[in-house]
């Protein structure tokens, strides 16, 4: 996938501006589990996903993780280049959930275009608003929704993403997504198993009652 395929405003750019972006972009490939951008780290740059899947999350001082949002093909992450956004300090980490290819655009080049071109600025503002809405929705779920409902919704989301009712995921990984210790996840999954909603095996969860999970998730 070319860089132009990832940027909706590409057709509004002059040839010189397109070349600026092309020369400021590098295509990277990483393996599953690679941390691309760490909390408190340098300004990595704007990320545009070509293939694979990325996870953006926050990390507490105690080492607990909470997934904020995910990035798929053609998705763009601004918060990995928060240094170019005025008055925004959004300290997140980004990890590859699958083997992933993505473009990295140097933040100073993108910022220059954003400040000079309304089409780029408008797109960036819309993208930032969408991401903040996604993060706020996630925080509302954590604050106001019980853990059993959140876990049921997560299992349904994973099944939809993978296209399978067998999820190759550990209890610890689920805990990282939802911000809960592994032991809490294990207890709730065992409860789900007792209710006939799932079957547990080492390193996997099989959904046995999709409708039951949907009813629980609300």
Short mmCIF file of C-alpha atoms in Angstrom, two decimals:
data_model
loop_
_atom_site.label_atom_id
_atom_site.label_comp_id
_atom_site.label_asym_id
_atom_site.label_seq_id
_atom_site.Cartn_x
_atom_site.Cartn_y
_atom_site.Cartn_z
CA UNK A 1 0.00 0.00 0.00
CA UNK A 2 1.37 3.39 -1.00
CA UNK A 3 1.55 6.32 1.41
CA UNK A 4 -1.02 8.16 -0.72
CA UNK A 5 -3.57 5.41 0.05
CA UNK A 6 -3.36 6.22 3.77
CA UNK A 7 -3.86 10.00 3.53
CA UNK A 8 -7.35 11.18 2.46
CA UNK A 9 -6.09 14.69 1.69
CA UNK A 10 -3.44 13.47 -0.78
CA UNK A 11 -5.27 14.77 -3.86
CA UNK A 12 -5.31 18.32 -2.45
CA UNK A 13 -1.50 18.47 -2.23
CA UNK A 14 0.83 19.90 -4.83
CA UNK A 15 3.48 17.64 -6.33
CA UNK A 16 6.13 19.34 -4.20
CA UNK A 17 4.12 18.76 -1.01
CA UNK A 18 3.58 15.12 -1.95
CA UNK A 19 7.32 14.68 -2.41
CA UNK A 20 7.90 16.30 0.97
CA UNK A 21 5.74 13.65 2.63
CA UNK A 22 7.23 10.79 0.63
CA UNK A 23 10.77 11.80 1.61
CA UNK A 24 9.68 12.21 5.24
CA UNK A 25 8.09 8.75 5.43
CA UNK A 26 9.66 5.36 6.08
CA UNK A 27 7.99 1.98 5.74
CA UNK A 28 8.59 -0.29 8.74
CA UNK A 29 7.66 -3.88 9.51
CA UNK A 30 7.60 -5.29 13.03
CA UNK A 31 6.76 -8.62 14.59
CA UNK A 32 3.87 -9.29 16.93
CA UNK A 33 4.66 -8.04 20.44
CA UNK A 34 7.02 -5.23 19.36
CA UNK A 35 6.56 -1.98 21.30
CA UNK A 36 6.77 0.75 18.67
CA UNK A 37 6.21 3.75 20.89
CA UNK A 38 6.76 3.75 24.65
CA UNK A 39 5.25 6.02 27.32
CA UNK A 40 7.49 8.95 28.11
CA UNK A 41 9.57 8.19 25.04
CA UNK A 42 10.60 10.28 22.07
CA UNK A 43 8.17 11.65 19.51
CA UNK A 44 8.04 8.65 17.17
CA UNK A 45 6.10 10.27 14.35
CA UNK A 46 2.75 9.85 12.65
CA UNK A 47 1.89 6.17 12.13
CA UNK A 48 -0.18 4.95 9.15
CA UNK A 49 -0.99 1.23 9.19
CA UNK A 50 -0.49 -0.70 5.94
CA UNK A 51 -1.32 -4.17 7.28
CA UNK A 52 -1.58 -5.92 10.62
CA UNK A 53 -2.89 -4.54 13.90
CA UNK A 54 -1.60 -2.13 16.56
CA UNK A 55 -2.76 -1.50 20.12
CA UNK A 56 -2.54 1.85 21.92
CA UNK A 57 -2.56 1.61 25.70
CA UNK A 58 -1.67 3.45 28.89
CA UNK A 59 0.57 2.05 31.59
CA UNK A 60 0.21 2.76 35.31
CA UNK A 61 3.12 3.16 37.73
CA UNK A 62 2.28 -0.32 39.02
CA UNK A 63 2.64 -1.76 35.51
CA UNK A 64 -1.06 -2.28 34.77
CA UNK A 65 -2.15 -1.72 31.18
CA UNK A 66 -5.45 -0.56 29.69
CA UNK A 67 -6.09 -0.67 25.96
CA UNK A 68 -7.43 2.65 24.66
CA UNK A 69 -7.95 1.84 21.00
CA UNK A 70 -6.70 -0.33 18.17
CA UNK A 71 -5.38 0.54 14.74
CA UNK A 72 -6.06 -1.45 11.59
CA UNK A 73 -5.29 -1.12 7.87
CA UNK A 74 -5.32 2.56 6.74
CA UNK A 75 -5.76 3.80 10.33
CA UNK A 76 -3.52 6.65 11.50
CA UNK A 77 -2.19 7.34 15.00
CA UNK A 78 -1.59 10.97 15.96
CA UNK A 79 -0.68 10.45 19.59
CA UNK A 80 2.63 8.82 18.65
CA UNK A 81 3.49 12.30 17.32
CA UNK A 82 1.95 14.33 20.15
CA UNK A 83 4.97 16.67 20.15
CA UNK A 84 3.50 18.37 17.07
CA UNK A 85 0.13 18.99 18.76
CA UNK A 86 0.01 22.09 20.90
CA UNK A 87 -0.89 21.69 24.58
CA UNK A 88 -1.46 17.94 24.27
CA UNK A 89 0.49 15.59 26.47
CA UNK A 90 -0.98 12.16 25.85
CA UNK A 91 1.43 9.58 27.19
CA UNK A 92 0.62 6.27 25.51
CA UNK A 93 2.41 3.14 24.37
CA UNK A 94 1.82 1.41 21.03
CA UNK A 95 2.40 -2.30 20.51
CA UNK A 96 1.97 -4.60 17.50
CA UNK A 97 -0.77 -7.16 18.19
CA UNK A 98 0.08 -8.91 14.92
CA UNK A 99 2.99 -8.76 12.49
CA UNK A 100 2.47 -5.25 11.14
CA UNK A 101 3.67 -2.96 8.35
CA UNK A 102 3.22 0.79 8.72
CA UNK A 103 4.46 4.14 7.48
CA UNK A 104 6.19 6.50 9.92
CA UNK A 105 6.00 10.18 8.92
CA UNK A 106 8.43 12.61 10.55
CA UNK A 107 6.34 14.92 12.79
CA UNK A 108 8.03 18.19 11.79
CA UNK A 109 7.17 17.70 8.11
CA UNK A 110 3.54 16.79 8.81
CA UNK A 111 3.22 19.70 11.26
CA UNK A 112 4.50 22.14 8.62
CA UNK A 113 1.85 20.98 6.15
CA UNK A 114 -0.84 21.00 8.83
CA UNK A 115 -0.08 24.63 9.69
CA UNK A 116 -0.11 25.75 6.06
CA UNK A 117 -2.90 23.71 4.49
CA UNK A 118 -6.55 23.80 5.69
CA UNK A 119 -7.29 20.35 4.22
CA UNK A 120 -4.53 18.75 6.31
CA UNK A 121 -5.50 20.73 9.42
CA UNK A 122 -9.18 19.80 9.08
CA UNK A 123 -8.38 16.12 8.62
CA UNK A 124 -6.03 16.17 11.63
CA UNK A 125 -8.64 17.86 13.85
CA UNK A 126 -11.32 15.35 12.82
CA UNK A 127 -8.97 12.44 13.47
CA UNK A 128 -8.00 13.84 16.87
CA UNK A 129 -11.65 14.33 17.83
CA UNK A 130 -12.47 10.75 16.80
CA UNK A 131 -9.59 9.35 18.84
CA UNK A 132 -10.52 11.39 21.93
CA UNK A 133 -14.12 10.20 21.61
CA UNK A 134 -12.89 6.62 21.45
CA UNK A 135 -10.69 7.10 24.51
CA UNK A 136 -13.51 8.76 26.48
CA UNK A 137 -15.88 5.93 25.58
CA UNK A 138 -13.31 3.43 26.84
CA UNK A 139 -12.88 5.34 30.10
CA UNK A 140 -16.65 5.46 30.61
CA UNK A 141 -16.80 1.68 30.19
CA UNK A 142 -14.10 1.22 32.82
CA UNK A 143 -15.70 3.64 35.28
CA UNK A 144 -19.37 2.72 34.94
CA UNK A 145 -19.64 -0.81 33.54
CA UNK A 146 -19.20 -3.93 35.67
CA UNK A 147 -16.27 -6.21 34.85
CA UNK A 148 -18.39 -9.15 33.71
CA UNK A 149 -20.08 -6.95 31.09
CA UNK A 150 -16.76 -5.50 29.91
CA UNK A 151 -15.20 -8.96 29.65
CA UNK A 152 -18.18 -10.29 27.68
CA UNK A 153 -17.98 -7.31 25.31
CA UNK A 154 -14.22 -7.83 24.88
CA UNK A 155 -14.62 -11.52 24.00
CA UNK A 156 -17.28 -10.63 21.42
CA UNK A 157 -15.01 -7.93 19.95
CA UNK A 158 -12.12 -10.37 19.70
CA UNK A 159 -14.30 -13.00 18.04
CA UNK A 160 -15.43 -10.44 15.45
CA UNK A 161 -11.85 -9.33 14.76
CA UNK A 162 -10.51 -12.86 14.41
CA UNK A 163 -13.54 -14.28 12.62
CA UNK A 164 -13.54 -17.24 15.00
CA UNK A 165 -15.13 -18.35 18.26
CA UNK A 166 -11.76 -19.75 19.37
CA UNK A 167 -9.58 -16.95 20.74
CA UNK A 168 -5.84 -17.58 21.03
CA UNK A 169 -5.28 -15.27 23.97
CA UNK A 170 -4.02 -15.63 27.52
CA UNK A 171 -5.75 -14.45 30.67
CA UNK A 172 -2.84 -12.07 31.24
CA UNK A 173 -3.29 -10.51 27.80
CA UNK A 174 -7.01 -10.01 28.45
CA UNK A 175 -6.09 -8.32 31.72
CA UNK A 176 -3.76 -5.95 29.87
CA UNK A 177 -6.59 -4.93 27.56
CA UNK A 178 -9.12 -4.38 30.32
CA UNK A 179 -6.88 -3.02 33.07
CA UNK A 180 -7.47 -5.87 35.52
CA UNK A 181 -5.08 -8.36 37.16
CA UNK A 182 -4.79 -11.81 35.60
CA UNK A 183 -6.31 -13.44 38.70
CA UNK A 184 -9.49 -11.36 38.34
CA UNK A 185 -9.77 -12.32 34.67
CA UNK A 186 -9.27 -16.01 35.48
CA UNK A 187 -11.97 -15.98 38.16
CA UNK A 188 -14.50 -14.33 35.85
CA UNK A 189 -13.67 -16.64 32.93
CA UNK A 190 -14.14 -19.64 35.19
CA UNK A 191 -17.51 -18.22 36.17
CA UNK A 192 -18.35 -17.80 32.47
CA UNK A 193 -17.31 -21.42 31.92
CA UNK A 194 -19.58 -22.55 34.75
CA UNK A 195 -22.44 -20.69 33.09
CA UNK A 196 -21.76 -22.44 29.78
CA UNK A 197 -20.63 -19.26 27.99
CA UNK A 198 -17.04 -20.31 27.26
CA UNK A 199 -14.65 -23.26 27.43
CA UNK A 200 -11.13 -22.63 28.71
CA UNK A 201 -7.91 -24.26 27.55
CA UNK A 202 -4.27 -23.33 27.93
CA UNK A 203 -3.68 -20.13 25.95
CA UNK A 204 -7.17 -20.02 24.46
CA UNK A 205 -10.83 -19.27 25.14
CA UNK A 206 -13.62 -20.84 23.08
CA UNK A 207 -16.97 -19.07 23.03
CA UNK A 208 -19.74 -21.64 23.37
CA UNK A 209 -22.75 -19.32 23.82
CA UNK A 210 -22.44 -16.21 21.65
CA UNK A 211 -26.01 -15.06 22.37
CA UNK A 212 -25.48 -15.47 26.09
CA UNK A 213 -22.40 -13.26 25.93
CA UNK A 214 -24.30 -10.66 23.88
CA UNK A 215 -27.09 -10.59 26.46
CA UNK A 216 -24.56 -10.18 29.28
CA UNK A 217 -22.62 -7.45 27.45
CA UNK A 218 -25.85 -5.55 26.94
#
